[in-house]
mmCIF file of C-alpha atoms in Angstrom:
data_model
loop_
_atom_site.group_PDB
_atom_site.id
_atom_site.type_symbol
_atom_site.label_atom_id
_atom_site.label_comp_id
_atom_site.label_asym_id
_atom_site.label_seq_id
_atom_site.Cartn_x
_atom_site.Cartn_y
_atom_site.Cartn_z
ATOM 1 C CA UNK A 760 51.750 -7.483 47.571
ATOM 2 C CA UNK A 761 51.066 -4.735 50.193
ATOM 3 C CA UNK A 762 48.252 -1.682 49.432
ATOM 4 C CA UNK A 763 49.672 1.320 49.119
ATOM 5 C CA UNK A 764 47.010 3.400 49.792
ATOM 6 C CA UNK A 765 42.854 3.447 50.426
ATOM 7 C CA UNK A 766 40.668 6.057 48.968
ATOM 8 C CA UNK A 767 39.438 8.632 51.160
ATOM 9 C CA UNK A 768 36.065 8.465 49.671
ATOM 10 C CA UNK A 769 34.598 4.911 50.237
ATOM 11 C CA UNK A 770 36.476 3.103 53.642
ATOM 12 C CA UNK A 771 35.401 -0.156 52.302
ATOM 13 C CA UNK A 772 37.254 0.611 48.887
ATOM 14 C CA UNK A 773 40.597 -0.539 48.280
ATOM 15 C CA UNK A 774 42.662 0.805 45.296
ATOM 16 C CA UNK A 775 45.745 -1.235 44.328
ATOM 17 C CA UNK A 776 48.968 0.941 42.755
ATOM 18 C CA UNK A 777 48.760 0.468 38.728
ATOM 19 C CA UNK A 778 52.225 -1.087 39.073
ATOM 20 C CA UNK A 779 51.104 -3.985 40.813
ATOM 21 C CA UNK A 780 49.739 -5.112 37.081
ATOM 22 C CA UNK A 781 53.262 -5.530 36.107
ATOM 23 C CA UNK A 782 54.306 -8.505 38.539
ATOM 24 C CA UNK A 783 56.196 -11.304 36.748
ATOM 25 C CA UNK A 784 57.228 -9.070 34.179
ATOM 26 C CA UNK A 785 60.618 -7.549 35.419
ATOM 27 C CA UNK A 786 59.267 -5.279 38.105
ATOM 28 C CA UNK A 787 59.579 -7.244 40.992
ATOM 29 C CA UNK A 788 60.301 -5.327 44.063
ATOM 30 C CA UNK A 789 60.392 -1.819 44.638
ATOM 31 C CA UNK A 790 58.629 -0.054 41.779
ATOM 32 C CA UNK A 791 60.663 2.898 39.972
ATOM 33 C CA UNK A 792 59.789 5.535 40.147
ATOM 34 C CA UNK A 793 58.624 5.171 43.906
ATOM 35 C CA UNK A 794 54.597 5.084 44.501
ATOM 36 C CA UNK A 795 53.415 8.589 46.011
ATOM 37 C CA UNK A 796 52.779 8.704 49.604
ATOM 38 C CA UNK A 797 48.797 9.067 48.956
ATOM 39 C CA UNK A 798 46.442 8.081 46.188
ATOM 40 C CA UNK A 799 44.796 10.448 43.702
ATOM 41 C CA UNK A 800 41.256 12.365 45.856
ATOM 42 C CA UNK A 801 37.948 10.443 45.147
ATOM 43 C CA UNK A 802 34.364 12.325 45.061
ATOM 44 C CA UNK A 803 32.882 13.164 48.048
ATOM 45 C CA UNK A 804 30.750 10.419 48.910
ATOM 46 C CA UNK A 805 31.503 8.303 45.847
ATOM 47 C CA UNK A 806 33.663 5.239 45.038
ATOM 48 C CA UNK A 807 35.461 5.061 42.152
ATOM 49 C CA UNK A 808 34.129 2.092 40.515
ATOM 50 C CA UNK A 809 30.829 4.272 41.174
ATOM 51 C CA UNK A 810 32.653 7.558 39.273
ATOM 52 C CA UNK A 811 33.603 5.012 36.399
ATOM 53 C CA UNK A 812 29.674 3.994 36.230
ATOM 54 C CA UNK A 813 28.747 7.536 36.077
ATOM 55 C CA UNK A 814 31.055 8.237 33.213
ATOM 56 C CA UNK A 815 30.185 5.027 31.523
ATOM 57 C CA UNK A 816 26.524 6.226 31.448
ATOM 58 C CA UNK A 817 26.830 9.307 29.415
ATOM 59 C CA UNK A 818 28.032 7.777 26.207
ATOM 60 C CA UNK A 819 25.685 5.123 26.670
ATOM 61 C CA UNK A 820 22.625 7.427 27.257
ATOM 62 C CA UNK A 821 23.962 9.052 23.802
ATOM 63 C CA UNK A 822 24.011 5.946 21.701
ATOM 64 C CA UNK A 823 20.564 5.291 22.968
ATOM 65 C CA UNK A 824 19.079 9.099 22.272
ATOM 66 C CA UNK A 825 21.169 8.841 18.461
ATOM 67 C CA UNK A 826 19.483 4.887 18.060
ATOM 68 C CA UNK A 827 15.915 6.188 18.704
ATOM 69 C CA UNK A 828 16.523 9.227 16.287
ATOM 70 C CA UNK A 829 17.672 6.745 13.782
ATOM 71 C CA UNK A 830 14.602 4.459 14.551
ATOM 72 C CA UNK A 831 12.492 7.454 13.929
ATOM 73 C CA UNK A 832 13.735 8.931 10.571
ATOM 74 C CA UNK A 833 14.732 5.018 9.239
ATOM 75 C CA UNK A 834 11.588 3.648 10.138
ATOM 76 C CA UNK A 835 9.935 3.892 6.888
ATOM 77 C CA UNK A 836 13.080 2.640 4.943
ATOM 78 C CA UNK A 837 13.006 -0.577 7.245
ATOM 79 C CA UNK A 838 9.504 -1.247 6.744
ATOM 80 C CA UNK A 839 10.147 -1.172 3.087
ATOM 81 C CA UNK A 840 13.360 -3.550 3.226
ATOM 82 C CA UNK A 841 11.180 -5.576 5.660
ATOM 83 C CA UNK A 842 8.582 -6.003 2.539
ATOM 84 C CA UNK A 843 11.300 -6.707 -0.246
ATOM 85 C CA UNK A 844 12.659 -8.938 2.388
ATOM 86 C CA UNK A 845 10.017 -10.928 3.483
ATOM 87 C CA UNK A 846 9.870 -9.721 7.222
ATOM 88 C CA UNK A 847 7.201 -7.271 6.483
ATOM 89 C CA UNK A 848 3.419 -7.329 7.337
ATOM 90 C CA UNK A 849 1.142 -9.079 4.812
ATOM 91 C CA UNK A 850 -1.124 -6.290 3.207
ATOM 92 C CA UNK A 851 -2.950 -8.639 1.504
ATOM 93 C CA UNK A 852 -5.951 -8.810 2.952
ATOM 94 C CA UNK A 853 -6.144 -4.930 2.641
ATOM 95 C CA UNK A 854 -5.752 -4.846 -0.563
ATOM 96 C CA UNK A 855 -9.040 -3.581 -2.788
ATOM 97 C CA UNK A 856 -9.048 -5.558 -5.852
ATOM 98 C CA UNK A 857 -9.421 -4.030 -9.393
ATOM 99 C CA UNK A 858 -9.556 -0.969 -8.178
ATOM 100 C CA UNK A 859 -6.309 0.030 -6.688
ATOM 101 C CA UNK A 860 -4.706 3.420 -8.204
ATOM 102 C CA UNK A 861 -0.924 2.893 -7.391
ATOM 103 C CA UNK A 862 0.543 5.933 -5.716
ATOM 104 C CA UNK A 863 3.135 6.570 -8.804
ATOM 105 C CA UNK A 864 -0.016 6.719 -11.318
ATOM 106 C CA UNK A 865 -2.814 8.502 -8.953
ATOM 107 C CA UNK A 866 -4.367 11.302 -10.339
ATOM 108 C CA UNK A 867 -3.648 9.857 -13.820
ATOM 109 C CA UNK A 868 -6.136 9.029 -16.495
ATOM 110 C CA UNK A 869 -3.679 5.558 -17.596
ATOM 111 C CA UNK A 870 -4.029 5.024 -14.000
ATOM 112 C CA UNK A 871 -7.452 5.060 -13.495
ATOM 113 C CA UNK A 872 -7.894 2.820 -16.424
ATOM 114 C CA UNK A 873 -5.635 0.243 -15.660
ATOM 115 C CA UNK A 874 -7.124 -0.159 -12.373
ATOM 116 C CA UNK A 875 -10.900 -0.153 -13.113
ATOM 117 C CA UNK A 876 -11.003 -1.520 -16.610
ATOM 118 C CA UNK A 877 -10.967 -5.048 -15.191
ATOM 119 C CA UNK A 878 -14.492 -3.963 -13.534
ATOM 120 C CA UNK A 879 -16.320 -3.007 -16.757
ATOM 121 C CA UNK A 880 -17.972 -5.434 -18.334
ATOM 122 C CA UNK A 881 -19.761 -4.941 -21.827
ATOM 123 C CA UNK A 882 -23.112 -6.606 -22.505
ATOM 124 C CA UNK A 883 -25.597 -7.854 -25.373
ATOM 125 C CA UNK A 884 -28.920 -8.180 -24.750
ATOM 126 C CA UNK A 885 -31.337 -10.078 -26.858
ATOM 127 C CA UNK A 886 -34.958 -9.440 -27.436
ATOM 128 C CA UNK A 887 -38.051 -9.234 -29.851
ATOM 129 C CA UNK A 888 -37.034 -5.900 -30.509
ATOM 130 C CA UNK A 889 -33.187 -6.775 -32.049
ATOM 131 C CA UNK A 890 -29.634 -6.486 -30.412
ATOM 132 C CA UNK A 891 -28.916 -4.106 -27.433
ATOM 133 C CA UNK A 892 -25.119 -3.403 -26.690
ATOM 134 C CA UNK A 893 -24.365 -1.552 -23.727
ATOM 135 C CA UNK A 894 -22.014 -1.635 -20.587
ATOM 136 C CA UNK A 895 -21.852 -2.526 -16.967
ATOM 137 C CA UNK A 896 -19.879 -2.471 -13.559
ATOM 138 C CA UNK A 897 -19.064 -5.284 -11.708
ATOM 139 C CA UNK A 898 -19.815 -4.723 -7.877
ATOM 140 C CA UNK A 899 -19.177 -8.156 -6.519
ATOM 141 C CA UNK A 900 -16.329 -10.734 -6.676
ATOM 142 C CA UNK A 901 -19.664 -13.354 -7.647
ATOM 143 C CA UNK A 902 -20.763 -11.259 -10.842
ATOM 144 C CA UNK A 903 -23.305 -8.612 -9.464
ATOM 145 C CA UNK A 904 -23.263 -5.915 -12.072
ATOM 146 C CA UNK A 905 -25.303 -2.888 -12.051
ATOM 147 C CA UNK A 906 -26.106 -1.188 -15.775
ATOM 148 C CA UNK A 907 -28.762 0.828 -16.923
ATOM 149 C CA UNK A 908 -32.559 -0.364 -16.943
ATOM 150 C CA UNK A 909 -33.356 0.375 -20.737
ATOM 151 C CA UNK A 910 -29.375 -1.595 -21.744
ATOM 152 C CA UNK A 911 -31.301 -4.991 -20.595
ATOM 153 C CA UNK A 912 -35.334 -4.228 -20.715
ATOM 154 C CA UNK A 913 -37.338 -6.901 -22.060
ATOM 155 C CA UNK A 914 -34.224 -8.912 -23.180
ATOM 156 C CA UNK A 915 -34.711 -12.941 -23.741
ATOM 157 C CA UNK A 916 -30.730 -13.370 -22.961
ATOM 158 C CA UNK A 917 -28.442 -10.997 -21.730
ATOM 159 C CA UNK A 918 -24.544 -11.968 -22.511
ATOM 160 C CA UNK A 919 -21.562 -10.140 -20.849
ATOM 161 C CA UNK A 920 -18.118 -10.032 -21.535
ATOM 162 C CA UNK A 921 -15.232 -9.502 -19.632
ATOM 163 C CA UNK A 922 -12.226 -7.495 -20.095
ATOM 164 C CA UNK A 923 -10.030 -10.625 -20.273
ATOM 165 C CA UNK A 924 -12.762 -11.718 -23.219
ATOM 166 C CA UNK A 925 -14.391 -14.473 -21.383
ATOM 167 C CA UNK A 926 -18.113 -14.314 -21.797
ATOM 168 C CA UNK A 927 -20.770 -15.479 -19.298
ATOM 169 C CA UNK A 928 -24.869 -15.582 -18.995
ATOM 170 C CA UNK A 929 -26.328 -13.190 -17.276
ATOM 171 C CA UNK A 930 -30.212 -13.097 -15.320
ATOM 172 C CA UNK A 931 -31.981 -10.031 -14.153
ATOM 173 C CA UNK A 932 -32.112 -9.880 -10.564
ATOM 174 C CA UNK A 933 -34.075 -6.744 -10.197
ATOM 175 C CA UNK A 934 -34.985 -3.710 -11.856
ATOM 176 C CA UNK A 935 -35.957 -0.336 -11.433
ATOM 177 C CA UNK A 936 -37.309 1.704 -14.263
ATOM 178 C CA UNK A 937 -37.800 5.051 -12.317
ATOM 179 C CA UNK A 938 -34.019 5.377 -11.910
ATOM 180 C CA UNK A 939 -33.432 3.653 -15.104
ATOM 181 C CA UNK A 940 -31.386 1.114 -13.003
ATOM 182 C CA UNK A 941 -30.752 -2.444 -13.171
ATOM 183 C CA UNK A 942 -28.802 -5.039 -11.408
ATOM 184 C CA UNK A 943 -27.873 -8.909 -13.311
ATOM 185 C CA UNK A 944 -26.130 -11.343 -12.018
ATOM 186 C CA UNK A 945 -23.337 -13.691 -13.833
ATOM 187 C CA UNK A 946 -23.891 -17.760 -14.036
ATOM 188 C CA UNK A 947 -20.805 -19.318 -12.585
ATOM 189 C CA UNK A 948 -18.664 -16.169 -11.703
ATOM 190 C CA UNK A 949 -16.502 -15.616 -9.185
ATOM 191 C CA UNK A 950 -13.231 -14.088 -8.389
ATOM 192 C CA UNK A 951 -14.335 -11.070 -10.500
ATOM 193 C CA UNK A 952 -12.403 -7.982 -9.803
ATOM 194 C CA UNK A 953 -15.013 -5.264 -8.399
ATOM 195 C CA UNK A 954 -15.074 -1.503 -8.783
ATOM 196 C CA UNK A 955 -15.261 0.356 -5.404
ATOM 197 C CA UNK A 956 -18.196 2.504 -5.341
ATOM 198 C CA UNK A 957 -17.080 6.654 -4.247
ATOM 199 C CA UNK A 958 -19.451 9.186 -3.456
ATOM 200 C CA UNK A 959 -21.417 11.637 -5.496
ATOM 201 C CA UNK A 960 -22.132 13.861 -3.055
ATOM 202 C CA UNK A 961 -18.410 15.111 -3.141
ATOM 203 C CA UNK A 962 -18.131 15.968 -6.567
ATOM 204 C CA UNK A 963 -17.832 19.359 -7.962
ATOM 205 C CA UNK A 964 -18.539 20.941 -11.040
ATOM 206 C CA UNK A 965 -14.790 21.297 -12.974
ATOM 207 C CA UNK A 966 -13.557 17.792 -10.981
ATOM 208 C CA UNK A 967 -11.832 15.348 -13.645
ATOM 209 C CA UNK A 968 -13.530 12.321 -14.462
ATOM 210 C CA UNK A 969 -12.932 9.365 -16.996
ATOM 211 C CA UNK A 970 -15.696 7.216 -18.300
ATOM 212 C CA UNK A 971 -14.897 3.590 -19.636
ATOM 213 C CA UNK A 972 -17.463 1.582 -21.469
ATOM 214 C CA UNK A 973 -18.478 -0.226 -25.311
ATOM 215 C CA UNK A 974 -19.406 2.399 -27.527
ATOM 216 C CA UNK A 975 -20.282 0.922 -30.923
ATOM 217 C CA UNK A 976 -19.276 -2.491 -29.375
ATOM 218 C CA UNK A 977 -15.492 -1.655 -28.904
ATOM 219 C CA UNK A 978 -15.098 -3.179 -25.171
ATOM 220 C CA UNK A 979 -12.986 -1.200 -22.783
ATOM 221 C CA UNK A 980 -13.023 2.333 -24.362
ATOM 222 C CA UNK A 981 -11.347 4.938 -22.392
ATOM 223 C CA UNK A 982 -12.242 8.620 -22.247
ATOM 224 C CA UNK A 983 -11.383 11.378 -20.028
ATOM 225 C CA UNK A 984 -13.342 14.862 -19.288
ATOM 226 C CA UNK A 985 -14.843 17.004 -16.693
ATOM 227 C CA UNK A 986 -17.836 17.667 -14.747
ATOM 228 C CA UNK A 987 -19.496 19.965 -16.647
ATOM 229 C CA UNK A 988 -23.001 20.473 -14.410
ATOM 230 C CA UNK A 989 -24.780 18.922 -11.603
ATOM 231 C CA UNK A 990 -28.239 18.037 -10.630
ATOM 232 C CA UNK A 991 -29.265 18.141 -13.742
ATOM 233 C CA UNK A 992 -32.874 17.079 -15.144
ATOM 234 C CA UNK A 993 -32.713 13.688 -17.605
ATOM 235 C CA UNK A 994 -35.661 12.361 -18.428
ATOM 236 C CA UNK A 995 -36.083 8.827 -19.917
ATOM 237 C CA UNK A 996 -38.436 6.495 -21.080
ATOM 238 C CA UNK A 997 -39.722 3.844 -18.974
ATOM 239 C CA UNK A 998 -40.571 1.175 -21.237
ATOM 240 C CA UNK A 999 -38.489 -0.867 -23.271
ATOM 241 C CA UNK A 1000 -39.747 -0.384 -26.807
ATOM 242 C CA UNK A 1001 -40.569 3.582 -26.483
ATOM 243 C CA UNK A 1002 -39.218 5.553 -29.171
ATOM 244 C CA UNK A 1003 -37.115 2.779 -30.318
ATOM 245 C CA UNK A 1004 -36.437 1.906 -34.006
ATOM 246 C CA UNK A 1005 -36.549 5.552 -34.923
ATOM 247 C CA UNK A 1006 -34.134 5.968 -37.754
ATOM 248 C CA UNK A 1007 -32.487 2.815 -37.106
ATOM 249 C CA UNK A 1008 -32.362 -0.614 -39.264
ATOM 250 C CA UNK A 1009 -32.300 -3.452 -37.936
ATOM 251 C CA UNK A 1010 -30.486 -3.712 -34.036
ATOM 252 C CA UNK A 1011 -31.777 -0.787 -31.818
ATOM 253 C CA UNK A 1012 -29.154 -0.203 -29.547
ATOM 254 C CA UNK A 1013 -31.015 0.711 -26.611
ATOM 255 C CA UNK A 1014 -27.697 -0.017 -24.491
ATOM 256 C CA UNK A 1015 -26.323 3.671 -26.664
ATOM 257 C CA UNK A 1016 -26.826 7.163 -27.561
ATOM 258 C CA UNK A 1017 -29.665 6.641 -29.686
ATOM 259 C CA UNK A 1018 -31.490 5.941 -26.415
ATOM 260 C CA UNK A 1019 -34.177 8.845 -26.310
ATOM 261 C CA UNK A 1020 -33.898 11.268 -23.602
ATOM 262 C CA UNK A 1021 -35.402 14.966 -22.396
ATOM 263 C CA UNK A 1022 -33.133 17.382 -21.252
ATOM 264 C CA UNK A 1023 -34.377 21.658 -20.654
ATOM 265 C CA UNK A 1024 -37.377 20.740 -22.157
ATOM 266 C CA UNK A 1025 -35.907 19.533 -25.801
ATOM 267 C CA UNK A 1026 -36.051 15.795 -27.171
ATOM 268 C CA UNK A 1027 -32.929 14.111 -27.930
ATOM 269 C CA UNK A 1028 -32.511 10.728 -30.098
ATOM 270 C CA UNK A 1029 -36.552 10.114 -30.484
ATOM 271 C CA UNK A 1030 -39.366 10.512 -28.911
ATOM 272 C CA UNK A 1031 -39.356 9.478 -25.319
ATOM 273 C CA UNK A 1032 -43.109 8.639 -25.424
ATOM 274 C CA UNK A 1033 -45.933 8.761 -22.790
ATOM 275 C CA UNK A 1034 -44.287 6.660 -20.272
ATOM 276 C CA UNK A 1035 -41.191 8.323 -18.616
ATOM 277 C CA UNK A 1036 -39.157 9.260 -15.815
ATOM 278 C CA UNK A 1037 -37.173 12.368 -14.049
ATOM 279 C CA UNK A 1038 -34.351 11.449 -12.424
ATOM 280 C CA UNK A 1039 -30.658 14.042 -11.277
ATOM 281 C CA UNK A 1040 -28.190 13.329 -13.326
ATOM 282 C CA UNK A 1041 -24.046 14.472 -13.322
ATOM 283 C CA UNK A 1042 -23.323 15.995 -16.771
ATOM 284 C CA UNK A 1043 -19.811 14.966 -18.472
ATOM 285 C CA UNK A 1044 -18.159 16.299 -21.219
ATOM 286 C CA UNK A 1045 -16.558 12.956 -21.323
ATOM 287 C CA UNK A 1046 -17.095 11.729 -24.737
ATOM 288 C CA UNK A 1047 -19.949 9.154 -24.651
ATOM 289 C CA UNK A 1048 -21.429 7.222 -27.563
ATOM 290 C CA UNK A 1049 -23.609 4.493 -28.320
ATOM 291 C CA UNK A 1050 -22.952 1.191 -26.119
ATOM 292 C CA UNK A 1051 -21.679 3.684 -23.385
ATOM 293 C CA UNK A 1052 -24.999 3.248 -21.573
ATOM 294 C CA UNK A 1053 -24.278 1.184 -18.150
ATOM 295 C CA UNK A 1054 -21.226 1.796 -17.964
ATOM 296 C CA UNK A 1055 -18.299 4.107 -15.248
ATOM 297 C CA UNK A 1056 -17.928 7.313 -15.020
ATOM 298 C CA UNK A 1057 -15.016 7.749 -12.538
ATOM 299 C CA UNK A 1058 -12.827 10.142 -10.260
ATOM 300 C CA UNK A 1059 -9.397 10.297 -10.561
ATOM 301 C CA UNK A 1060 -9.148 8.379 -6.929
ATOM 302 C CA UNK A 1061 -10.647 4.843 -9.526
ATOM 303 C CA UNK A 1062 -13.767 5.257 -7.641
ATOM 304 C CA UNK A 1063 -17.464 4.978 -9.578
ATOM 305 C CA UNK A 1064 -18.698 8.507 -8.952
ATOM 306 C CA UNK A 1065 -22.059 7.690 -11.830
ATOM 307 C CA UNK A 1066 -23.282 5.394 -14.548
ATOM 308 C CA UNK A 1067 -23.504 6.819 -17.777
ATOM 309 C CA UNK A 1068 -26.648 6.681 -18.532
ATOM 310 C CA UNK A 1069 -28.007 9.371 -21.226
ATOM 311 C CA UNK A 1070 -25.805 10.720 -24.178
ATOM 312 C CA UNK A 1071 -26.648 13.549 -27.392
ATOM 313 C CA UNK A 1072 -25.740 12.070 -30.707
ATOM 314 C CA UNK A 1073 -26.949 14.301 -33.190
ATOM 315 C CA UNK A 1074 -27.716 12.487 -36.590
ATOM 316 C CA UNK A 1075 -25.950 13.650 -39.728
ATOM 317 C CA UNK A 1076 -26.528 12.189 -43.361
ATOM 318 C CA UNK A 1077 -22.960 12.098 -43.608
ATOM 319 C CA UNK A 1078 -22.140 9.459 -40.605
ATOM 320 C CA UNK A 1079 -23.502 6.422 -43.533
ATOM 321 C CA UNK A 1080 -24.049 3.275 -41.576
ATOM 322 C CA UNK A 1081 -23.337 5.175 -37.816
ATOM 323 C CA UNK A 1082 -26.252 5.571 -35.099
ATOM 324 C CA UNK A 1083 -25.163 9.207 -35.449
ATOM 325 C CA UNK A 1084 -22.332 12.009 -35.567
ATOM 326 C CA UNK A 1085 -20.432 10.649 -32.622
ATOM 327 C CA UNK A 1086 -19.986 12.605 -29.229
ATOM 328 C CA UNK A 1087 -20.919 16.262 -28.815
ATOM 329 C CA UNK A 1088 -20.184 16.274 -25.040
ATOM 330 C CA UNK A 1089 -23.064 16.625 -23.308
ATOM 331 C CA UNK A 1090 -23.700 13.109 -21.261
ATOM 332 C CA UNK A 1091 -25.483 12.192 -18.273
ATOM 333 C CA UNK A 1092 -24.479 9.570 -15.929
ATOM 334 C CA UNK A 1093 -26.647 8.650 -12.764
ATOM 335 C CA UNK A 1094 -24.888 9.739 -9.249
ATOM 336 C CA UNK A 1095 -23.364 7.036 -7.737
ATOM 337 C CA UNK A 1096 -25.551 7.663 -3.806
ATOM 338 C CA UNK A 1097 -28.553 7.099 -6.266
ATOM 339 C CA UNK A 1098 -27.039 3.714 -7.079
ATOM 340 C CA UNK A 1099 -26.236 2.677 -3.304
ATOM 341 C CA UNK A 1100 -29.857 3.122 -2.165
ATOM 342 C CA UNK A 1101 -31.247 1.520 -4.454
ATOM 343 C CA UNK A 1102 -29.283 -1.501 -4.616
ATOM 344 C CA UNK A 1103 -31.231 -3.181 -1.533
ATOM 345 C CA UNK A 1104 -34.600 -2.581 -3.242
ATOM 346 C CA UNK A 1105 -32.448 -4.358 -6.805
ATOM 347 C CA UNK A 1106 -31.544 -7.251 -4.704
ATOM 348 C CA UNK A 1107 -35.055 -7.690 -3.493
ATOM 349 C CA UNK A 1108 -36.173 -7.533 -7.494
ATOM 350 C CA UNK A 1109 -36.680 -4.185 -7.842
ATOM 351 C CA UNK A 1110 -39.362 -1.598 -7.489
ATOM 352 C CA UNK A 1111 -40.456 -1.612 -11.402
#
């Protein structure tokens, strides 16, 4: 069939009438009504399969700008289908075990203690002396736990026991009476959840804090408080057997409150004897009680901030059969920065 026309915009362009589509389908011949004597005025300078690119680019360009918009805002939902899916990234190796606050219970004390709990460990030591209960904080998947030096002083056998209830035998890797610090290691242990170590120098007087430990031998005891001081002056004895036995039967429980200690020049559970030492201690009003000794005292991020190490339990004829009258809150717990530099010096054996 013969062009009617050629657009005056692009010689080398050839537009066919739109009636030449209907060929073969009654319109053969002369179309009705005739074709005008021109075609319809192209661009200047333009075709107009080149004008029908143009226009094709604009909605294009628009479902691209509203795409990347989506991508933006949607980006965290698809990562999260992605994970329920299986086409996320594995976190796993990320992940810090046993301590891990989940972002629905941060800031929570039943958060705090579901996450660290598996780190605290509570532990018997055995020597000529009696029975010492106290606590302890695991700090390595292979059983390092650090506790207090007077929980585990002199002992023949030290036993720990898990939160799950499975018990182990513990040695003394090092020791360090002028921080009243130890460090014992687990027989046999591994894939122990750890507790991740924070730092003390952040903390603040009023700052909530939970401590978790055995008082009176009653594994995994939760309590909650505040910072109540800091820098404070604790003194301890150094040796195992000073002050100990005073007003008690048969088990000391150096590992507890009846631990002696010196705080603004007064005596507190005994007499600390001739051999002692000063060290800066947080104060809690947490409540802390005999067995707490060794054990966490920490932030509401499940990080160890201290560990308890110093506790007033007043006596009182009426507590029959008790160590003493229970918490009054005022505790002590080592800072945690105290703990980290001298853990090298604990892995060498100590200093003393």
């Amino acid at each position: 069939m013969t062009d009617y026309y050629r657009g005056s915009g692009d010689a080398d362009s050839t537009q066919q009438h739109p009636t030449q589509g209907f060929q073969g389908q009654g319109f053969q011949g002369s179309a009705y009504p005739p074709p005008p004597a021109y075609g319809p005025t192209l661009p200047v300078g333009g075709s107009a399969t080149a004008t029908a690119h143009r226009r094709a680019k604009r909605p294009v360009a628009l479902l691209a700008a509203v795409a990347i918009a989506a991508a933006v805002i949607g980006g965290g939902t698809a990562a999260l289908v992605g994970n329920y899916t299986g086409g996320g990234t594995d976190s796993t190796g990320t992940t810090v075990s046993g301590t891990t606050v989940s972002q629905s219970s941060a800031g929570t004390v039943a958060g705090v203690a579901q996450a660290v709990s598996p780190a605290i460990v509570e532990i018997n030591a055995t020597s000529t002396s009696g029975e010492a209960t106290g606590s302890g904080v695991i700090i390595t998947s292979d059983g390092e736990i650090i506790t207090n030096n007077h929980v585990i002083a002199g002992a023949s056998s030290i036993k720990v026991r898990l939160s799950t209830g499975k018990s182990y035998t513990a040695q003394v890797v090092g020791t360090d009476a002028n921080k009243d610090l130890a460090l014992i290691k687990l027989e046999g242990a591994s894939g122990l959840k750890t507790a991740a170590l924070g730092n003390s120098d952040q903390v603040k007087v009023g700052d909530q804090v939970v401590a978790i430990g055995s008082p009176e031998g009653l594994t995994g005891t939760v309590t909650s408080g505040i910072i109540s001081a800091l820098n404070r002056d604790v003194t301890v004895a150094k040796e195992q057997d000073q002050g100990q036995g005073q007003g008690q039967q048969q088990q000391p429980q150096r590992g507890g409150g009846n631990w002696p200690f010196e705080f603004g020049g007064q005596q507190f559970n005994g007499d600390t004897g001739s051999s002692k030492t000063t060290y800066k201690a947080l104060q809690t009003d947490a409540s802390l009680n005999p067995g707490n000794s060794g054990g966490a005292l920490i932030n509401m991020n499940g990080e160890i901030i201290g560990i308890n190490s110093a506790m007033y339990a007043p006596s009182s004829s009426s507590a029959s059969g008790s160590s003493g009258a229970g918490s009054v809150g005022l505790g002590f717990a080592i800072p945690v920065n105290t703990v980290k530099s001298d853990l090298s010096a604990l892995r060498s054996g100590g200093t003393g």
